[in-house]
Structures are given as C-alpha cells and as structure tokens.
PDB file of C-alpha atoms in Angstrom:
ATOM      1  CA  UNK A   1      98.946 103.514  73.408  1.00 96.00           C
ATOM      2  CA  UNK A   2      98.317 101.815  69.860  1.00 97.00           C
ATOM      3  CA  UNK A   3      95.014 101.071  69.377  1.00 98.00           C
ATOM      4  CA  UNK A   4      94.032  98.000  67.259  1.00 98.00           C
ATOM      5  CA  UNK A   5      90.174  98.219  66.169  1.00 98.00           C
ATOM      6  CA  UNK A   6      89.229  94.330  65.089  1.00 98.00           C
ATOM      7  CA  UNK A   7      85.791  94.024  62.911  1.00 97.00           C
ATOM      8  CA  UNK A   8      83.817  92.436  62.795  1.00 97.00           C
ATOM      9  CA  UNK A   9      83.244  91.447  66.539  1.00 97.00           C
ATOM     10  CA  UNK A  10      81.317  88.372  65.590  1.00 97.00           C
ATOM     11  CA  UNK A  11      82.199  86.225  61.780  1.00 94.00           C
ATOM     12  CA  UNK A  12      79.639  83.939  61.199  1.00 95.00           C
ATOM     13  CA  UNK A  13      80.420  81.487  58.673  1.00 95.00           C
ATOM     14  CA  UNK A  14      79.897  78.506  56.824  1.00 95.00           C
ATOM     15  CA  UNK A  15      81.853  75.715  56.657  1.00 95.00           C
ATOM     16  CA  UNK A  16      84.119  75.702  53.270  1.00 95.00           C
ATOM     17  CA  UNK A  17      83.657  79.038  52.798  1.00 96.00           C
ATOM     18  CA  UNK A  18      85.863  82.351  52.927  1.00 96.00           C
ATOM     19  CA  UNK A  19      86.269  84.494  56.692  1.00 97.00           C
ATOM     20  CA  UNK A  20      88.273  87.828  56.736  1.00 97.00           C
ATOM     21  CA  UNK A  21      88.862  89.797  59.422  1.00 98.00           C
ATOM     22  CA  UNK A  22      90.124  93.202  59.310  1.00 98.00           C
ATOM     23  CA  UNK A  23      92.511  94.877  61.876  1.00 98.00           C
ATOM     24  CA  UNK A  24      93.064  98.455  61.664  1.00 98.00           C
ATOM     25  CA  UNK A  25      95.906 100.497  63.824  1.00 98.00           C
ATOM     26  CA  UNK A  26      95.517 103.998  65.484  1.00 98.00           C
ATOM     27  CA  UNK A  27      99.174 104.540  63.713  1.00 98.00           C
ATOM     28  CA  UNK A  28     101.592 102.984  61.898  1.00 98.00           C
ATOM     29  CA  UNK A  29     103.051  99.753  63.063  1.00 98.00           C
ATOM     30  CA  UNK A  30     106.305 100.530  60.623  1.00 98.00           C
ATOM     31  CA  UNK A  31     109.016 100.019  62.901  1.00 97.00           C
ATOM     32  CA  UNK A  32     112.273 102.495  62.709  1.00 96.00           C
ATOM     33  CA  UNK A  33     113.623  99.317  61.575  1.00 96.00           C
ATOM     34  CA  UNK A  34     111.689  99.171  58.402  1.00 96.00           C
ATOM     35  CA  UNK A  35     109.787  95.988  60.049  1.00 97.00           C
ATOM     36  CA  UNK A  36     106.171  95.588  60.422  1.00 98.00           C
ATOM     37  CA  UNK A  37     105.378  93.667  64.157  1.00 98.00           C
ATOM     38  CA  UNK A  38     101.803  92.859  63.113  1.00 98.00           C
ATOM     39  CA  UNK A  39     100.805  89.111  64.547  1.00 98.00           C
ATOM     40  CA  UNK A  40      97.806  86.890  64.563  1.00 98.00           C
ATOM     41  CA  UNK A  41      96.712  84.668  66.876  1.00 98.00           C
ATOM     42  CA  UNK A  42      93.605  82.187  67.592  1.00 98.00           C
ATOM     43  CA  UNK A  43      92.018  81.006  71.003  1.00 98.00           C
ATOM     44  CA  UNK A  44      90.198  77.855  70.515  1.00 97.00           C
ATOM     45  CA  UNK A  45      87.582  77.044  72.966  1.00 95.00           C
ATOM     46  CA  UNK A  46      89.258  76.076  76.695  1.00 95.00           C
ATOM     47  CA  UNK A  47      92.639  76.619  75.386  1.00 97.00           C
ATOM     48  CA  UNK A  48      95.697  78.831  74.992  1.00 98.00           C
ATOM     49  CA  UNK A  49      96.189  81.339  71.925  1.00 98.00           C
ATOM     50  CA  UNK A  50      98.275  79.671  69.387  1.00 98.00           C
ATOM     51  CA  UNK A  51     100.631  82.137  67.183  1.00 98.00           C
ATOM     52  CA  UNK A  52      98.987  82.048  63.366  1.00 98.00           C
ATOM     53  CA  UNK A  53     101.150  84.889  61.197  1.00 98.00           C
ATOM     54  CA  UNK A  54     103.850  87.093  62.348  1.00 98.00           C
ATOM     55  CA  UNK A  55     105.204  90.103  60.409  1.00 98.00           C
ATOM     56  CA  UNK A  56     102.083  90.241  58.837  1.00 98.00           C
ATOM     57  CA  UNK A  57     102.582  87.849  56.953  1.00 98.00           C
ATOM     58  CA  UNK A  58     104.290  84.664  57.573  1.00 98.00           C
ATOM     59  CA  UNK A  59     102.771  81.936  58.751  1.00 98.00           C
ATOM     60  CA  UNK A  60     103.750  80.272  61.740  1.00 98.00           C
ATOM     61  CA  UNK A  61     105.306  76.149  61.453  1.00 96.00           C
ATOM     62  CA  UNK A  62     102.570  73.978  60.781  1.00 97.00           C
ATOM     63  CA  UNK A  63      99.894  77.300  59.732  1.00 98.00           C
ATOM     64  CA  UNK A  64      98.000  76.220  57.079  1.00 97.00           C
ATOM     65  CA  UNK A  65      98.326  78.004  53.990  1.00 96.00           C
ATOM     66  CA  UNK A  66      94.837  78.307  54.046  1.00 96.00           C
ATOM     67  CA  UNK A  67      95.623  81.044  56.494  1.00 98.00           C
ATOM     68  CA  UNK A  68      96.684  84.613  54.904  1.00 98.00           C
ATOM     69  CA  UNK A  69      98.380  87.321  56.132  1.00 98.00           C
ATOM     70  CA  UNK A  70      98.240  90.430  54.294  1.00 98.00           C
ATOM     71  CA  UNK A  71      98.500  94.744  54.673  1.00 98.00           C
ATOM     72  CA  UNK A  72     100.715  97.230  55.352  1.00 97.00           C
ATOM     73  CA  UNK A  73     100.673 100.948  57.019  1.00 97.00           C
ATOM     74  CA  UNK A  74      97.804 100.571  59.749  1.00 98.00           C
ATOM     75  CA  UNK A  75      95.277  98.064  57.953  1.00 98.00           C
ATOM     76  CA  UNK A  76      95.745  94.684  57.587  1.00 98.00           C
ATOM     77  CA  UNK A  77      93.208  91.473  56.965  1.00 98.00           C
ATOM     78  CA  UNK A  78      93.293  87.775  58.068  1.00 98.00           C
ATOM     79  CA  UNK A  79      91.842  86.162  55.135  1.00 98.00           C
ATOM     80  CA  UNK A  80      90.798  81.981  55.967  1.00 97.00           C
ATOM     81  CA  UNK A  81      89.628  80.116  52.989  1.00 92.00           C
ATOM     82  CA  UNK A  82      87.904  76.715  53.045  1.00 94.00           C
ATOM     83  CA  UNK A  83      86.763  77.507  57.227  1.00 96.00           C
ATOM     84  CA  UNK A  84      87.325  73.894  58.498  1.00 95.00           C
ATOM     85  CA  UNK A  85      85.522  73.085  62.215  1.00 94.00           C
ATOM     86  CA  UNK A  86      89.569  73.351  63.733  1.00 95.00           C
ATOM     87  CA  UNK A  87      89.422  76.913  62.373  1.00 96.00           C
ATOM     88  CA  UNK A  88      86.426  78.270  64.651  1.00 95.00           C
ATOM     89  CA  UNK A  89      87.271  80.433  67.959  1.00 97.00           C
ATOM     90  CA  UNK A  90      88.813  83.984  68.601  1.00 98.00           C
ATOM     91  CA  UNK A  91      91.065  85.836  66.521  1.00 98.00           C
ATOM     92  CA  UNK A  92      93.100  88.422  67.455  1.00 98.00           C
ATOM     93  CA  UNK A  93      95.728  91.022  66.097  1.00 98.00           C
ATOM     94  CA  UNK A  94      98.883  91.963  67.909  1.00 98.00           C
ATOM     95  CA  UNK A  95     101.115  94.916  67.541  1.00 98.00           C
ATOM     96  CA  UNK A  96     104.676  94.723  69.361  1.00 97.00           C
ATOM     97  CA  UNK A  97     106.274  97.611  66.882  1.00 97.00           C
ATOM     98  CA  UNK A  98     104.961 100.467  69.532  1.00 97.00           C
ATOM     99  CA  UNK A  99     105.727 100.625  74.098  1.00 94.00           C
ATOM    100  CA  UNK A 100     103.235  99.464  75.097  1.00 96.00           C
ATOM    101  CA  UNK A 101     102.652  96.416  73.178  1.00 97.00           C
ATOM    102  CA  UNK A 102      98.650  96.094  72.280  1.00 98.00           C
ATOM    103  CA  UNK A 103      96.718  93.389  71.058  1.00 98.00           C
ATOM    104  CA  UNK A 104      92.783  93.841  69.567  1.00 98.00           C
ATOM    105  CA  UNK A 105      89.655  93.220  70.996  1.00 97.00           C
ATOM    106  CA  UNK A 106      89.135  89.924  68.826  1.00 98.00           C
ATOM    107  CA  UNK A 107      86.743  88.412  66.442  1.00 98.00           C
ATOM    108  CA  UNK A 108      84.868  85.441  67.008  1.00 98.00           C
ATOM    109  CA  UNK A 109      84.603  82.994  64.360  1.00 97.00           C
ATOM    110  CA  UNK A 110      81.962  80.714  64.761  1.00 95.00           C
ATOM    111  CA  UNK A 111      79.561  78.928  61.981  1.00 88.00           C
ATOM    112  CA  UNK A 112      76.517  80.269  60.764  1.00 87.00           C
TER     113      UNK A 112
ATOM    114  CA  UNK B   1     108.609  69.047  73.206  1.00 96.00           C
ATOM    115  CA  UNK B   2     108.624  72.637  74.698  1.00 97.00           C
ATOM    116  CA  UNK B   3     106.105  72.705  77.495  1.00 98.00           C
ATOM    117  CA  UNK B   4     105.458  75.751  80.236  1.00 98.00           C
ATOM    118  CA  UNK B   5     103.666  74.857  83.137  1.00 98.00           C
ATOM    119  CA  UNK B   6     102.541  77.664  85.166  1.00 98.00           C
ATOM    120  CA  UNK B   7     101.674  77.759  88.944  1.00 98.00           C
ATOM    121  CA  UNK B   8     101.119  79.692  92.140  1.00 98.00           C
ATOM    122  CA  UNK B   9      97.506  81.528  91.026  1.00 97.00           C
ATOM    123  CA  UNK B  10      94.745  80.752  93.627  1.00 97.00           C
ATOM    124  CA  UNK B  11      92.965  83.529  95.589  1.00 98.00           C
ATOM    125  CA  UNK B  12      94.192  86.658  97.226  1.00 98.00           C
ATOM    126  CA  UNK B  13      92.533  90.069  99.202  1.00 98.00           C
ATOM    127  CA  UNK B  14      93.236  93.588  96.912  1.00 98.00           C
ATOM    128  CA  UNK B  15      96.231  95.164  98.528  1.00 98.00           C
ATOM    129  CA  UNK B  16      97.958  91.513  99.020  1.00 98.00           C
ATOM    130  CA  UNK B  17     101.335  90.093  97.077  1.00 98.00           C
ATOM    131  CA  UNK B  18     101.177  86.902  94.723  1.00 98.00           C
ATOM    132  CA  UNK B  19     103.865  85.157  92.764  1.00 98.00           C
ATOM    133  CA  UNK B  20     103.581  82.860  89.749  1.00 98.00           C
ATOM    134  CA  UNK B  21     105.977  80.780  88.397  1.00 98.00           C
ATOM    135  CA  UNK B  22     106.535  79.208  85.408  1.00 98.00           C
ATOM    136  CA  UNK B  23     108.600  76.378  84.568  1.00 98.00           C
ATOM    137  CA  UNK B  24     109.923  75.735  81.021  1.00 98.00           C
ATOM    138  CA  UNK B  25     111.218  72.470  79.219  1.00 98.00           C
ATOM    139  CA  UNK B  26     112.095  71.624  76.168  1.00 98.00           C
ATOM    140  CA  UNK B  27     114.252  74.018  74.767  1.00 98.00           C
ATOM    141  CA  UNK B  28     117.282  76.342  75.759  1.00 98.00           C
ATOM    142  CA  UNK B  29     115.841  78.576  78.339  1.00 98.00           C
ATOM    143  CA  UNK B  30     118.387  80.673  78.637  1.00 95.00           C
ATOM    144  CA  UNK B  31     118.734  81.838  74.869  1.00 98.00           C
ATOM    145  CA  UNK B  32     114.995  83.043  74.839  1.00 98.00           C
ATOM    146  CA  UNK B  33     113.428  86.339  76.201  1.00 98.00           C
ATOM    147  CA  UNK B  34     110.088  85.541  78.360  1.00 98.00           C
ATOM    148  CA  UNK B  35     106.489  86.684  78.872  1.00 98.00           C
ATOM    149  CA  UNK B  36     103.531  87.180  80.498  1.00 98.00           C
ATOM    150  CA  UNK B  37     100.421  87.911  79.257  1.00 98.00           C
ATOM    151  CA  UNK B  38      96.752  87.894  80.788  1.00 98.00           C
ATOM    152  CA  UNK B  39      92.863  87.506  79.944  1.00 98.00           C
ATOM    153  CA  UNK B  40      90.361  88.914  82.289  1.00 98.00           C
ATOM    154  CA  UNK B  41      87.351  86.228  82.297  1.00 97.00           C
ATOM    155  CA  UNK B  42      85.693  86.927  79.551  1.00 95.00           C
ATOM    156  CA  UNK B  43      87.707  89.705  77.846  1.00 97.00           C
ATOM    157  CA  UNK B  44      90.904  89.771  75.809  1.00 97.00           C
ATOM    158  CA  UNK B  45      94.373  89.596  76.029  1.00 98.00           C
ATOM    159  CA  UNK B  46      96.914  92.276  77.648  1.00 98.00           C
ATOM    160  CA  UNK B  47     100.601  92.406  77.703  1.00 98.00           C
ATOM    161  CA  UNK B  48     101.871  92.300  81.216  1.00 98.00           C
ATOM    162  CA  UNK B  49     105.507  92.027  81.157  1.00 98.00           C
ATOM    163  CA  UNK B  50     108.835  90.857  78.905  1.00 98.00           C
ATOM    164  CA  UNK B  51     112.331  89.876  80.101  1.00 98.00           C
ATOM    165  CA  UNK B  52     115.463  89.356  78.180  1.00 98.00           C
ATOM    166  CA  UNK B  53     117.295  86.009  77.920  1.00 97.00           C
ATOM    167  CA  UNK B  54     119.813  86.948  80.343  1.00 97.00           C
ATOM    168  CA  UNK B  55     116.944  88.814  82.598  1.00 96.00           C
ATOM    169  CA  UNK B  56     119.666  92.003  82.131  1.00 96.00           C
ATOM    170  CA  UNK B  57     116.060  94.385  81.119  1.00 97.00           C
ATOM    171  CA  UNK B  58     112.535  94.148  81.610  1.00 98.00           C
ATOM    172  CA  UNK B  59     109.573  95.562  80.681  1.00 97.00           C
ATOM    173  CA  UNK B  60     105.729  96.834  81.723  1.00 97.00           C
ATOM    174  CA  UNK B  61     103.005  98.397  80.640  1.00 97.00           C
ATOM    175  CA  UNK B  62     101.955 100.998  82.717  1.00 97.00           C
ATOM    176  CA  UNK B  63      98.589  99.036  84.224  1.00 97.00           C
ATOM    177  CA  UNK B  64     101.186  97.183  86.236  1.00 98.00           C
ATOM    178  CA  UNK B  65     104.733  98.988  86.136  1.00 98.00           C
ATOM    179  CA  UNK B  66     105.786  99.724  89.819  1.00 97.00           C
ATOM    180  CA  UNK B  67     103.229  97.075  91.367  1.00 98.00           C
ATOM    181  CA  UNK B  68     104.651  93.658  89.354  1.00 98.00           C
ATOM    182  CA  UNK B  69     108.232  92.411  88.726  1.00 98.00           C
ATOM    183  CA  UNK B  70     109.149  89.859  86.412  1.00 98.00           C
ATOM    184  CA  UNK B  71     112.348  87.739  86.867  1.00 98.00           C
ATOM    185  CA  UNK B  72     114.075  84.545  86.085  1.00 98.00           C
ATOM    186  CA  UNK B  73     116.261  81.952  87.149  1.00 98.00           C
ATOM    187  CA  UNK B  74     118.086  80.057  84.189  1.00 98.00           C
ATOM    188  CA  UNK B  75     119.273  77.259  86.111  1.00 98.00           C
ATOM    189  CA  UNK B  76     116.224  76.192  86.932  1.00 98.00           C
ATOM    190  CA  UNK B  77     114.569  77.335  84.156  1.00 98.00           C
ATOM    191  CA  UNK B  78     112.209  79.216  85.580  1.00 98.00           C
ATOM    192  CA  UNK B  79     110.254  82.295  85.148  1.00 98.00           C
ATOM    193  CA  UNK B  80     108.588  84.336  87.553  1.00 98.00           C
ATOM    194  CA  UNK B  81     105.911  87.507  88.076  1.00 98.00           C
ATOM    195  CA  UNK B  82     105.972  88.988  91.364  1.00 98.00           C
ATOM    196  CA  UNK B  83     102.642  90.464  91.840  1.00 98.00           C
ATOM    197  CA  UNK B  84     102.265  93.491  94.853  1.00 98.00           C
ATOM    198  CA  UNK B  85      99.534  95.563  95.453  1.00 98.00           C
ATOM    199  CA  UNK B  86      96.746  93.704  93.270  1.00 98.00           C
ATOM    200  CA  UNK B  87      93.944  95.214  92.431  1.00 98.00           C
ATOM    201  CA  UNK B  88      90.114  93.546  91.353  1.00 98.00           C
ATOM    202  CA  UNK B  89      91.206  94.513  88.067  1.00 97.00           C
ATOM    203  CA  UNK B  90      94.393  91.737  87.835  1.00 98.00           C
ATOM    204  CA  UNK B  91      92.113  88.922  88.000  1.00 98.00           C
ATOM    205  CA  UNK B  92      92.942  87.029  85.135  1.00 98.00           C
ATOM    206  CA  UNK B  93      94.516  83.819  83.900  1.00 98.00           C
ATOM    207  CA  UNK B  94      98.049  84.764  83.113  1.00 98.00           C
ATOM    208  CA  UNK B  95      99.976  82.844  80.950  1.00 98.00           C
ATOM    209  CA  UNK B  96     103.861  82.725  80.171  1.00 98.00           C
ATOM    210  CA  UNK B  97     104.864  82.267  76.830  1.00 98.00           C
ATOM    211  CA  UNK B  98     108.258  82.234  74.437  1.00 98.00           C
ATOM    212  CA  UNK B  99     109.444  85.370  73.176  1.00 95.00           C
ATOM    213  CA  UNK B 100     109.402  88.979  72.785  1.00 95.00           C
ATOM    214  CA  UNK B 101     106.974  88.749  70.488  1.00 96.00           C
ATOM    215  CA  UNK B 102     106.010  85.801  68.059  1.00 97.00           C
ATOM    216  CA  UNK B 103     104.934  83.795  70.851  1.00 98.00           C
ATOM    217  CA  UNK B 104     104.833  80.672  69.979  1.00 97.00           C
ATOM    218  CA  UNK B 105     104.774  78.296  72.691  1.00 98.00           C
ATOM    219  CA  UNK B 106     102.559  78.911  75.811  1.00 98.00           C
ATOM    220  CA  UNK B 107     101.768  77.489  78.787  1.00 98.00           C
ATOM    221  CA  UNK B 108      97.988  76.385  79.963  1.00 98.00           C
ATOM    222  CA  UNK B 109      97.774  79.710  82.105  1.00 98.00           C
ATOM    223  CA  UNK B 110      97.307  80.222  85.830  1.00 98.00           C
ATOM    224  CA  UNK B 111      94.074  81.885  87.558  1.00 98.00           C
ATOM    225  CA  UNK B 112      94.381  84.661  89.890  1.00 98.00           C
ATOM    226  CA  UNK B 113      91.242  85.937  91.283  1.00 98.00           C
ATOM    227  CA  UNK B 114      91.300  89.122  93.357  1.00 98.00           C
ATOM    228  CA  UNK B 115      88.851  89.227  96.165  1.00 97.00           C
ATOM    229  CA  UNK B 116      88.129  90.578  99.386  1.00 95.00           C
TER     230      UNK B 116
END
C-alpha cells in the first residue's frame, strides 16, 4: 500500500502568518493516465473533513486562494498564507492514483 | 443543498453484523459513484469502500474485503455498508461521502463501537 508520510505532526502558528505542510509518497502518485490523484482535506474541530485541493492543485469551490496546492512525483506541500482562526484543525493528504486508496496521518494546525 | 444523513451505527458484540445507511438529497444520486470512509476515535481517516453510479463494481481495501459489502438503491437514494464479522478494530465513525475521489460533500458520520 502507498504510504503518505505528513510532517510536521503538529504546525503551530500565528495568526496572519504562513503554515506549510509537506506530504511525501512511498511512490509515485503519476497515474497511467498522466494524472496526479493527490487531494487535501481539513477536519475542523467536531466536524466532517471538507475537500480543500484536488489534483494537487486545484482548489475546491469556495477554497480560498489563500490555500495552495503545489508538487509533483511523490512530494507535495500545502502552503496557507495569512492563517485566519477558520483555517485551524487537521490536515490531511489523500492519494486515490494507487488500490488501495491511502490518506496521511495528518497535521494539526493550531496557533502558537 | 446536497445533504447525506447517515444512520444505523449504535453498539454491537465482535463477531456480530451491522448495516448503515445513508440517505442522499440534493443532487442526482444516481449519476455519482459513493463512499465510505472511517476515523477510529482519535486517529485518522481510512478508505473503506467505493461503488459506481450504477452500483455495477465495487471496491475494498483489504482491512475489510470479504467481511463488508457496500450497495445502493437509486430509487431511494440510498447507500448502504453491510458490515459482518466486526472486529474491535471497526469502531469508528464512518461517514459516506460523494465520489470516487474528490469528495466533496459528506455526511455528519455514524458511530459504531465494537464491544463485547
């Protein structure tokens, strides 16, 4: 199975300021169709994962563009500028290019 | 508005059967795959199973293939996970969502605990 390796574990941050969080893949999640099924989501507190970026990187309806998307290969980054309160929760990556689909451990944004 | 609206989780003995349903509004059920995915308390999120619009294939990781069954009823709009043979290690909320992939509507989850 793919594994998808999510650091750091914990983002402390300060309101305003830039988060990234990195996601690297055991292999490549190039599909034989030349697509890339990397995803993002976020789990606010007490409430259902919401889809951020798909294919890397496009953002989901309504995503701000504060909220980007970006890598290729195995190793790709969630970069959120100007962290807003809203913003704060888990993050994690999701692979559907490899059987079984995989998603990461997470990464817990929360405010310093 | 696209809502899912999960139901049927409660508590059941290891070795026992559970199904959850999942109703869906909103949108053309019928022209969208279906799935379910899970979160252990306190952990992270696993695949459990996908279905195609017209239910024709389906599809497991191995943690569950053989033990759960995922179906649906498009008249009623309704999906459904047939759970046999649970384990301690399938309690979880389990939540249906919208797609293959790119899941982008979900509902509020249901709880299955699995306890003797």
């Amino acid at each position: 199975d793919v594994v998808l390796t999510q650091t750091p574990v914990a983002q402390p941050v300060t309101l305003g300021d830039q988060a990234s969080i990195s996601c690297r893949s055991s292999q490549s999640l190039v599909h034989s169709n030349g697509n890339t099924y990397l995803e993002w989501y976020l789990q606010k507190p007490g409430q259902s994962p919401q889809l951020l970026i798909y294919k890397v990187s496009n953002r989901f309806s309504g995503v701000p563009d504060r909220f980007i998307g970006s890598g290729s290969g195995s190793d790709f980054t969630l970069k959120i500028s100007r962290v807003e309160p809203e913003d704060l929760g888990v993050y994690y990556c999701f692979q559907a290019t490899h059987d079984p689909f995989t998603f990461g451990s997470g990464t817990k944004l929360e405010i310093k | 508005e696209v809502q899912l609206v999960e139901s049927g989780g409660g508590l059941v003995q290891p070795g026992r059967s559970l199904k959850l349903s999942c109703v869906a509004s909103g949108f053309t059920f019928n022209n969208y795959w279906m799935t379910w995915i899970r979160q252990a308390p306190g952990k992270g999120l696993e695949w459990v199973a996908s279905i195609t619009n017209t239910g024709g294939s389906t599809y497991y990781p191995d943690s569950v293939k053989g033990r759960f069954t995922i179906s649906r009823d498009n008249a009623k709009s309704t999906l459904y996970l047939q759970m046999n043979s649970l384990r301690s290690e399938d309690t979880a909320t389990y939540y249906c969502t919208r797609g293959p992939t790119r899941f982008d509507y979900w509902g509020q989850g249901v709880m299955v605990t699995v306890s003797s």
